[in-house]
Amino acid sequence: MKLQSVRGTHDLFGQDLFKFNEIRKIVTSYAELNSYSELQTPIFEFTELFKKPLGEQSDVVLKEMYTFKDRNEDLLTLRPEFTTPMIRAAISNNLLNNLPLKTYGIGPMFRRERPQKGRYRQFNQINFEIFGSNEFMADLELIMVANNILNKIIPNSEFILNINTLGTRENLILYKHNLTKYFNENKNKLSSDSKDKINSNPLRILDSKYEEDIELSKFAPSIHEYLSNSEKEHYDNIKKGLNFYNISFVENNKLVRGLDYYCSTVFEFKTNNLGSQDTLLGGGRYDGLIGKLGGPDIPGIGWAAGIERISMLMTHINNDGAKVHLAITSKEYNSHAQKIINFLIDNKISYYWNYKYNLKKSMSKANSKKTNFVIIIGEDEFNNNFYSLKKLDDGSQYKLKINEIKSFINDKS
Ligand code: AMP
């Protein structure tokens, strides 16, 4: 039997892994710069954590969760998203005593979607959250951090921020009621997918990709007619702030996001360079959710970005490999080799050896890897306690004592 990875999952190595690690490095540096602390949560949780908050009628809950019964009959789910586990962890560990809490995380998520380019069943997300502030400055900060991170990772790619506001929970209830009414009155003009959503999830019809739904949505009531003055002000302040930070954006009043818990500000960074899976990053406010999950009644806002999608837009990463290759000509000189290995490690000089006591093979490996230097350990070197160091770019060779090697390599690199 030839074993394969499960559909929608992939192994990470080579360029993809260099990119993944580079993304992690950049994300961590921006998290530190903006004082967000890392929070790691388990990859599975009790199913209850996701079911209601994400929406029993959301695609994720209806079709995509990896749910299984544990041996003691507990119902568990591989996390399909980060926000609810972050909140659960903040509550479980009493992290909400000191507000606002700013956290971030990086790790795998699981959704049983139909795999295609940019869409997998196991994928990695970067996630930033702020718990405990309803200041528009919090919304603005999160968007700014997202923009800075994307600009740093993919400076040559085009992406654009889409923003919208869904108003308060109360606005939304009234709005959804009227939207349901509108779509019911025009039911026969909707796609069959959307017909199923009229009563359960009418907002989703607004961002449907079917022509007939797009046409009908043009004349649907707009959430903006339902906004309170304070919500309007909140939204206007964000837009002014974005202008101040020079972050270009488009207002997209059909942007609703897929999960039930969103309200007020919602946003997505989109690109034209990835085909149909065009959203790099998405987020929004979820005031009310923390209270619903058993925590204090405090507001929250956050975003998640897909590492695989971002990494598809990254340019090639150079990874130079080991600086020094060793060429040891016989087992007899192993003790002399051990001395130099110890020395290289102590001095943080990367090295590689192929375990072959064969000068020719070691040299050709070093050449193929474009190594800078080869340290040769043979009979003469062993007997007279020195090392031969060959510089591969010009072929020059030097006899060096161990304590001369570091400065030599630094000088000649
Ligand atoms: P969401 O939690 O659905 O708002 O997704 C946030 C981000 O995660 C998206 O913008 C994508 O970049 C990424 N993402 C979501 N689902 C997938 C998936 N199935 N495969 C790869 N990336 C995904």
PDB file of N, CA and C and ligand atoms in Angstrom, residues 111 113 118-120 123 125 257 279-282 304-306 309, ligand 1:
ATOM      1  N   ARG A 111     -10.921  22.500   8.661  1.00  0.00           N
ATOM      2  CA  ARG A 111     -12.286  22.629   8.121  1.00  0.00           C
ATOM      3  C   ARG A 111     -12.432  21.664   6.964  1.00  0.00           C
ATOM      4  N   GLU A 113     -13.576  21.510   4.023  1.00  0.00           N
ATOM      5  CA  GLU A 113     -14.058  22.206   2.832  1.00  0.00           C
ATOM      6  C   GLU A 113     -13.618  21.437   1.604  1.00  0.00           C
ATOM      7  N   GLY A 118      -5.434  27.337  -2.514  1.00  0.00           N
ATOM      8  CA  GLY A 118      -5.698  28.310  -1.446  1.00  0.00           C
ATOM      9  C   GLY A 118      -6.748  27.871  -0.451  1.00  0.00           C
ATOM     10  N   ARG A 119      -7.272  26.640  -0.631  1.00  0.00           N
ATOM     11  CA  ARG A 119      -8.265  26.156   0.340  1.00  0.00           C
ATOM     12  C   ARG A 119      -7.939  24.721   0.728  1.00  0.00           C
ATOM     13  N   TYR A 120      -7.672  24.520   2.000  1.00  0.00           N
ATOM     14  CA  TYR A 120      -7.227  23.211   2.490  1.00  0.00           C
ATOM     15  C   TYR A 120      -8.092  22.779   3.665  1.00  0.00           C
ATOM     16  N   PHE A 123      -5.106  24.012   7.604  1.00  0.00           N
ATOM     17  CA  PHE A 123      -4.358  25.191   7.163  1.00  0.00           C
ATOM     18  C   PHE A 123      -3.930  25.964   8.402  1.00  0.00           C
ATOM     19  N   GLN A 125      -3.337  29.523  10.568  1.00  0.00           N
ATOM     20  CA  GLN A 125      -3.779  30.922  10.687  1.00  0.00           C
ATOM     21  C   GLN A 125      -2.904  31.710  11.657  1.00  0.00           C
ATOM     22  N   ARG A 257     -19.045  38.777   6.508  1.00  0.00           N
ATOM     23  CA  ARG A 257     -18.295  37.727   7.189  1.00  0.00           C
ATOM     24  C   ARG A 257     -19.198  36.512   7.457  1.00  0.00           C
ATOM     25  N   THR A 279      -9.447  36.053  -0.246  1.00  0.00           N
ATOM     26  CA  THR A 279      -9.336  36.757   1.030  1.00  0.00           C
ATOM     27  C   THR A 279      -8.094  36.298   1.787  1.00  0.00           C
ATOM     28  N   LEU A 280      -7.211  37.251   2.065  1.00  0.00           N
ATOM     29  CA  LEU A 280      -5.983  36.911   2.789  1.00  0.00           C
ATOM     30  C   LEU A 280      -6.223  36.942   4.291  1.00  0.00           C
ATOM     31  N   LEU A 281      -7.076  37.862   4.708  1.00  0.00           N
ATOM     32  CA  LEU A 281      -7.210  38.126   6.133  1.00  0.00           C
ATOM     33  C   LEU A 281      -8.606  38.669   6.376  1.00  0.00           C
ATOM     34  N   GLY A 282      -9.231  38.237   7.454  1.00  0.00           N
ATOM     35  CA  GLY A 282     -10.572  38.750   7.736  1.00  0.00           C
ATOM     36  C   GLY A 282     -10.802  38.861   9.227  1.00  0.00           C
ATOM     37  N   ALA A 304      -8.122  37.057  11.570  1.00  0.00           N
ATOM     38  CA  ALA A 304      -7.332  35.858  11.264  1.00  0.00           C
ATOM     39  C   ALA A 304      -6.861  35.950   9.825  1.00  0.00           C
ATOM     40  N   ALA A 305      -5.636  35.498   9.593  1.00  0.00           N
ATOM     41  CA  ALA A 305      -5.089  35.491   8.235  1.00  0.00           C
ATOM     42  C   ALA A 305      -4.596  34.089   7.916  1.00  0.00           C
ATOM     43  N   GLY A 306      -4.713  33.698   6.644  1.00  0.00           N
ATOM     44  CA  GLY A 306      -4.296  32.358   6.253  1.00  0.00           C
ATOM     45  C   GLY A 306      -2.839  32.355   5.802  1.00  0.00           C
ATOM     46  N   ARG A 309      -2.203  31.094   2.126  1.00  0.00           N
ATOM     47  CA  ARG A 309      -2.540  32.070   1.058  1.00  0.00           C
ATOM     48  C   ARG A 309      -1.496  33.172   0.987  1.00  0.00           C
TER      49      ARG A 309
HETATM   50  P1  AMP B   1     -12.013  32.967   8.254  1.00  0.00           P
HETATM   51  O1  AMP B   1     -11.741  32.412   9.633  1.00  0.00           O
HETATM   52  O2  AMP B   1     -12.876  32.073   7.420  1.00  0.00           O
HETATM   53  O3  AMP B   1     -12.430  34.377   8.259  1.00  0.00           O
HETATM   54  O4  AMP B   1     -10.617  32.915   7.510  1.00  0.00           O
HETATM   55  C1  AMP B   1      -9.568  33.804   7.778  1.00  0.00           C
HETATM   56  C2  AMP B   1      -8.466  33.540   6.789  1.00  0.00           C
HETATM   57  O5  AMP B   1      -8.003  32.199   6.924  1.00  0.00           O
HETATM   58  C3  AMP B   1      -8.926  33.619   5.343  1.00  0.00           C
HETATM   59  O6  AMP B   1      -8.864  34.930   4.901  1.00  0.00           O
HETATM   60  C4  AMP B   1      -7.922  32.724   4.642  1.00  0.00           C
HETATM   61  O7  AMP B   1      -6.728  33.426   4.384  1.00  0.00           O
HETATM   62  C5  AMP B   1      -7.668  31.662   5.666  1.00  0.00           C
HETATM   63  N1  AMP B   1      -8.478  30.452   5.401  1.00  0.00           N
HETATM   64  C6  AMP B   1      -9.754  30.227   5.752  1.00  0.00           C
HETATM   65  N2  AMP B   1     -10.149  28.999   5.362  1.00  0.00           N
HETATM   66  C7  AMP B   1      -9.103  28.446   4.734  1.00  0.00           C
HETATM   67  C8  AMP B   1      -8.863  27.184   4.099  1.00  0.00           C
HETATM   68  N3  AMP B   1      -9.800  26.238   4.062  1.00  0.00           N
HETATM   69  N4  AMP B   1      -7.649  26.959   3.549  1.00  0.00           N
HETATM   70  C9  AMP B   1      -6.679  27.891   3.600  1.00  0.00           C
HETATM   71  N5  AMP B   1      -6.834  29.089   4.186  1.00  0.00           N
HETATM   72  C10 AMP B   1      -8.031  29.370   4.754  1.00  0.00           C
END
